[in-house]
Amino acid sequence: MLPTRKERQAELLARHSGMLRCPVCHGALTLIHTANTASLACANRHCFDVSRHGYVHLANAGYRSKYEQEMFLARRTISEKGFFSPLHAAVSEKLAEYAATSGEPLSVLDAGCGEGSHLARIREEVKARQPVAFVGAGVDLSKAGIALAAKAHPELIWCVGDLANAPFADNRFAAILNVLSPSNTREFARMLKKDGLVIKVVPGERYLRELRECLYVQPGNRTYSNAATIQRFAASFSLIDCERVAYSFRLDQPSLAALIQMTPLTWGAEPEQLAKAHELEGGEISVEFTVLVGRK
């Protein structure tokens, strides 16, 4: 009989439990596995069950994310259409180069991983470029996103967790990914190994320019500046690379519907604005990212 998703995740957690720490007391976590249950516990008896989908909830119970399942399903759909493929290739190349010089297994955390499509795809591309042991973990405050990630990608470790109190031990990751998501530079520095990398992806000035023109009347809202973000990043890490990744993506009907569902640009938009956005079907939309690479 094939192992269940929960059993596969428990086995993965057993091998890499040293990666995690208790979010309450920051003590080490140990996997406790019986015939019917699997959980992580620390010496102070704080206990966290492995869900039936294979993830572990390591965040404050009272928190509720504003990001719902529909948004994450839309992001998965557009990712599968290839919307992020040039970005994934650029990030994978940087990680493969790092792995080639380090000579060690590549431990990677996706901080703010959502439904897990970025980390899963980047893992595949890194392994295709460089034969290396890849230990990947994703953390997000959204239970909906993490549940989707765990169901789709049981070969990776998934946790519901808060980046302000990340449930990972000190000096554990060779690289931290932070793709279009808020960051916590203090926690990133704590979790990184010596000389570890942070790869942060932010929108470029022309990101979704055509959609912005449909949604916003004021010219100032039609562009995006990442200058302040780059400045803050460079103040926290040694900036060793800053790459612009720009391309166009053709929007068929499923891709456009997923994009409108996925992006916060459309949240709160009026019906006439959304109707204008749907007129983009069949055309091309500008995609631009800035990939920042910093060293601890």
Coordinates of C-alpha atoms in Angstrom, one line a residue:
M1 CA 0.0 0.0 0.0
L2 CA 1.3 3.4 -0.9
P3 CA 2.0 5.8 2.0
T4 CA -0.6 8.6 2.5
R5 CA 0.2 12.2 2.0
K6 CA 0.3 12.7 5.8
E7 CA 2.7 9.7 6.2
R8 CA 5.0 11.0 3.5
Q9 CA 5.0 14.4 5.2
A10 CA 5.7 12.9 8.6
E11 CA 8.6 11.0 7.2
L12 CA 10.0 14.2 5.7
L13 CA 9.5 16.1 8.9
A14 CA 11.3 13.3 10.8
R15 CA 14.4 13.7 8.6
H16 CA 14.4 17.5 8.9
S17 CA 12.7 18.3 12.2
G18 CA 15.9 20.1 13.2
M19 CA 14.9 22.8 10.7
L20 CA 11.9 23.8 12.8
R21 CA 11.5 25.4 16.2
C22 CA 8.6 25.9 18.5
P23 CA 6.8 29.2 17.8
V24 CA 5.9 29.5 21.5
C25 CA 9.2 28.9 23.4
H26 CA 11.6 28.6 20.4
G27 CA 12.7 25.2 21.6
A28 CA 13.6 22.3 19.3
L29 CA 10.8 20.2 17.8
T30 CA 10.7 16.5 17.6
L31 CA 8.3 14.4 15.6
I32 CA 6.0 12.0 17.5
H33 CA 4.6 9.5 15.1
T34 CA 2.0 6.7 16.1
A35 CA -0.1 4.5 13.9
N36 CA -2.9 7.1 13.7
T37 CA -1.3 10.5 14.5
A38 CA 1.8 12.6 13.8
S39 CA 2.7 15.7 15.6
L40 CA 5.7 17.9 16.5
A41 CA 6.4 18.6 20.1
C42 CA 9.1 20.5 22.1
A43 CA 10.5 19.8 25.6
N44 CA 8.0 22.2 27.1
R45 CA 5.1 20.1 25.7
H46 CA 3.9 22.5 23.1
C47 CA 2.4 20.2 20.5
F48 CA 1.5 20.8 16.9
D49 CA -0.4 18.2 14.8
V50 CA 0.4 17.3 11.2
S51 CA -2.8 17.9 9.3
R52 CA -4.4 15.2 7.1
H53 CA -3.2 17.3 4.1
G54 CA 0.4 17.0 5.4
Y55 CA 1.2 20.5 6.7
V56 CA 1.9 21.8 10.2
H57 CA 0.1 24.8 11.7
L58 CA 2.7 26.8 13.6
A59 CA 1.1 30.2 13.9
N60 CA -1.2 31.9 16.4
A61 CA -4.6 30.3 16.3
G62 CA -6.5 33.6 16.3
Y63 CA -5.0 34.9 13.1
R64 CA -7.1 34.8 9.9
S65 CA -5.5 35.6 6.5
K66 CA -7.2 37.9 4.1
Y67 CA -6.1 35.7 1.2
E68 CA -8.7 33.1 0.3
Q69 CA -8.5 29.8 -1.6
E70 CA -9.9 31.3 -4.8
M71 CA -7.0 33.7 -5.1
F72 CA -4.5 30.9 -4.7
L73 CA -6.2 28.7 -7.2
A74 CA -6.1 31.5 -9.7
R75 CA -2.4 32.0 -9.0
R76 CA -1.8 28.3 -9.6
T77 CA -3.8 28.4 -12.8
I78 CA -1.8 31.3 -14.3
S79 CA 1.5 29.8 -13.1
E80 CA 0.7 26.6 -14.9
K81 CA 0.0 28.7 -18.1
G82 CA 3.6 29.9 -17.9
F83 CA 3.0 33.5 -16.6
F84 CA 6.0 33.3 -14.2
S85 CA 8.2 31.0 -16.3
P86 CA 10.9 33.5 -17.2
L87 CA 11.0 34.6 -13.5
H88 CA 11.4 31.0 -12.3
A89 CA 14.2 30.5 -14.8
A90 CA 16.1 33.5 -13.6
V91 CA 15.8 32.5 -9.9
S92 CA 16.6 28.9 -10.6
E93 CA 19.8 29.9 -12.4
K94 CA 21.0 31.9 -9.4
L95 CA 20.3 29.0 -7.0
A96 CA 21.9 26.5 -9.3
E97 CA 25.1 28.6 -9.5
Y98 CA 25.1 28.9 -5.7
A99 CA 24.7 25.2 -5.3
A100 CA 27.5 24.5 -7.7
T101 CA 30.0 26.5 -5.6
S102 CA 28.7 25.5 -2.1
G103 CA 29.1 21.7 -2.5
E104 CA 26.3 21.2 0.1
P105 CA 22.7 20.2 0.0
L106 CA 20.6 23.2 -1.0
S107 CA 18.1 24.1 1.8
V108 CA 15.6 26.7 0.6
L109 CA 12.8 28.5 2.4
D110 CA 10.0 30.2 0.4
A111 CA 8.8 32.9 2.8
G112 CA 5.3 33.9 1.9
C113 CA 4.9 30.9 -0.4
G114 CA 1.1 31.0 -0.9
E115 CA -0.1 27.8 -2.7
G116 CA 3.5 26.7 -3.3
S117 CA 3.8 27.0 -7.1
H118 CA 6.9 29.2 -7.1
L119 CA 8.9 26.9 -4.8
A120 CA 7.8 23.7 -6.5
R121 CA 8.7 24.9 -10.0
I122 CA 12.0 26.5 -8.9
R123 CA 12.9 23.2 -7.2
E124 CA 12.3 21.3 -10.4
E125 CA 14.4 23.7 -12.5
V126 CA 17.3 23.9 -10.0
K127 CA 17.5 20.1 -10.0
A128 CA 17.5 20.0 -13.8
R129 CA 20.3 22.5 -13.9
Q130 CA 22.4 21.1 -11.1
P131 CA 22.2 17.6 -9.5
V132 CA 21.9 18.6 -5.9
A133 CA 20.0 17.5 -2.9
F134 CA 17.2 20.1 -2.5
V135 CA 15.5 20.5 0.8
G136 CA 12.6 22.9 0.4
A137 CA 10.2 24.4 2.9
G138 CA 7.4 27.0 2.5
V139 CA 5.7 29.1 5.1
D140 CA 2.7 31.4 4.8
L141 CA 0.1 32.8 7.2
S142 CA -2.7 31.6 4.9
K143 CA -4.0 28.2 5.9
A144 CA -5.9 28.0 2.6
G145 CA -2.7 28.5 0.6
I146 CA -0.6 26.1 2.7
A147 CA -3.3 23.4 2.4
L148 CA -3.2 23.6 -1.4
A149 CA 0.6 23.5 -1.4
A150 CA 0.8 20.4 0.8
K151 CA -1.8 18.6 -1.3
A152 CA -0.1 19.3 -4.5
H153 CA 3.6 19.0 -3.4
P154 CA 4.1 16.5 -0.6
E155 CA 7.8 16.3 -1.4
L156 CA 8.3 19.7 0.3
I157 CA 7.7 20.9 3.9
W158 CA 4.8 23.3 4.4
C159 CA 4.0 25.3 7.5
V160 CA 1.4 27.9 8.5
G161 CA 3.5 30.4 10.2
D162 CA 4.2 34.1 10.9
L163 CA 7.3 35.7 9.3
A164 CA 7.5 38.0 12.4
N165 CA 8.0 34.8 14.5
A166 CA 9.1 32.3 11.9
P167 CA 8.9 28.6 13.1
F168 CA 12.4 27.8 11.9
A169 CA 15.7 27.3 13.7
D170 CA 18.7 29.7 13.4
N171 CA 21.2 29.3 10.6
R172 CA 19.3 26.6 8.7
F173 CA 18.8 27.9 5.2
A174 CA 21.3 28.4 2.3
A175 CA 18.7 30.6 0.6
I176 CA 15.4 32.3 1.4
L177 CA 13.0 33.2 -1.4
N178 CA 10.6 36.1 -1.0
V179 CA 8.5 36.4 -4.1
L180 CA 6.0 39.3 -4.4
S181 CA 5.4 39.1 -0.7
P182 CA 6.2 41.1 2.5
S183 CA 9.4 40.3 4.2
N184 CA 11.0 40.3 7.7
T185 CA 14.7 41.1 7.3
R186 CA 15.6 40.4 10.9
E187 CA 14.1 36.9 10.8
F188 CA 15.6 36.2 7.4
A189 CA 19.1 37.0 8.7
R190 CA 18.5 34.8 11.8
M191 CA 17.5 31.8 9.7
L192 CA 20.2 32.1 7.0
K193 CA 23.4 30.1 7.1
K194 CA 26.7 32.1 7.0
D195 CA 27.0 33.5 3.5
G196 CA 23.4 32.5 2.7
L197 CA 21.3 34.3 0.1
V198 CA 18.1 36.1 0.2
I199 CA 16.4 36.3 -3.2
K200 CA 13.6 38.9 -3.2
V201 CA 11.3 39.5 -6.2
V202 CA 9.4 42.8 -6.5
P203 CA 7.3 44.2 -9.3
G204 CA 9.0 46.4 -11.9
E205 CA 7.7 49.7 -13.1
R206 CA 5.8 48.2 -16.1
Y207 CA 4.3 45.3 -14.2
L208 CA 0.8 44.8 -15.5
R209 CA 0.8 48.2 -17.0
E210 CA -2.1 47.6 -19.3
L211 CA -4.3 46.3 -16.4
R212 CA -3.4 49.4 -14.4
E213 CA -4.5 51.6 -17.2
C214 CA -7.9 49.9 -17.2
L215 CA -8.3 50.3 -13.5
Y216 CA -6.8 53.7 -12.6
V217 CA -7.7 57.1 -13.8
Q218 CA -4.9 59.0 -12.1
P219 CA -1.6 58.6 -14.1
G220 CA 0.4 58.3 -10.8
N221 CA -1.4 55.0 -10.0
R222 CA -0.6 53.5 -13.4
T223 CA 3.1 52.8 -12.5
Y224 CA 4.9 51.3 -9.7
S225 CA 8.2 52.3 -8.1
N226 CA 10.3 49.8 -6.3
A227 CA 13.2 52.2 -5.4
A228 CA 12.3 52.3 -1.7
T229 CA 12.1 48.5 -1.5
I230 CA 15.5 48.1 -3.1
Q231 CA 17.0 50.7 -0.7
R232 CA 15.6 48.9 2.3
F233 CA 16.9 45.6 1.1
A234 CA 20.4 46.9 0.4
A235 CA 20.4 48.4 4.0
S236 CA 19.7 44.9 5.4
F237 CA 21.9 42.6 3.2
S238 CA 24.9 42.9 1.0
L239 CA 23.4 43.5 -2.4
I240 CA 25.3 41.3 -4.9
D241 CA 22.9 41.2 -7.8
C242 CA 19.9 43.2 -9.1
E243 CA 18.4 41.8 -12.3
R244 CA 15.5 43.1 -14.4
V245 CA 13.3 40.3 -15.8
A246 CA 10.8 41.8 -18.4
Y247 CA 8.6 40.1 -21.0
S248 CA 5.1 40.1 -22.5
F249 CA 2.5 37.5 -21.8
R250 CA -0.5 36.7 -24.1
L251 CA -3.8 36.6 -22.2
D252 CA -6.2 33.9 -23.4
Q253 CA -9.6 33.8 -21.5
P254 CA -8.5 31.4 -18.7
S255 CA -5.3 33.4 -18.1
L256 CA -7.0 36.7 -18.0
A257 CA -9.7 35.4 -15.6
A258 CA -7.0 34.0 -13.3
L259 CA -5.0 37.2 -13.4
I260 CA -8.0 39.3 -12.5
Q261 CA -8.8 37.0 -9.6
M262 CA -5.2 36.8 -8.5
T263 CA -3.9 40.4 -8.4
P264 CA -4.8 42.8 -5.6
L265 CA -5.0 45.5 -8.2
T266 CA -8.5 44.4 -9.0
W267 CA -9.7 44.1 -5.4
G268 CA -12.4 46.7 -4.8
A269 CA -12.6 47.7 -8.5
E270 CA -15.9 49.0 -9.8
P271 CA -17.9 46.8 -12.3
E272 CA -17.1 49.1 -15.2
Q273 CA -13.4 49.0 -14.4
L274 CA -13.5 45.2 -14.4
A275 CA -15.5 45.1 -17.6
K276 CA -12.7 47.2 -19.2
A277 CA -10.1 44.9 -17.8
H278 CA -11.8 41.9 -19.5
E279 CA -11.3 43.6 -22.9
L280 CA -7.6 42.7 -22.6
E281 CA -8.4 39.1 -23.6
G282 CA -6.3 38.1 -26.6
G283 CA -3.8 40.8 -26.1
E284 CA -0.4 40.9 -24.5
I285 CA 0.3 42.3 -21.0
S286 CA 3.6 43.6 -19.7
V287 CA 5.4 41.6 -17.0
E288 CA 8.4 43.1 -15.3
F289 CA 10.1 42.0 -12.1
T290 CA 13.2 43.1 -10.2
V291 CA 15.2 40.2 -8.7
L292 CA 17.3 41.3 -5.8
V293 CA 20.0 39.0 -4.4
G294 CA 21.5 39.7 -1.0
R295 CA 24.1 37.9 1.1
K296 CA 24.0 37.6 4.8

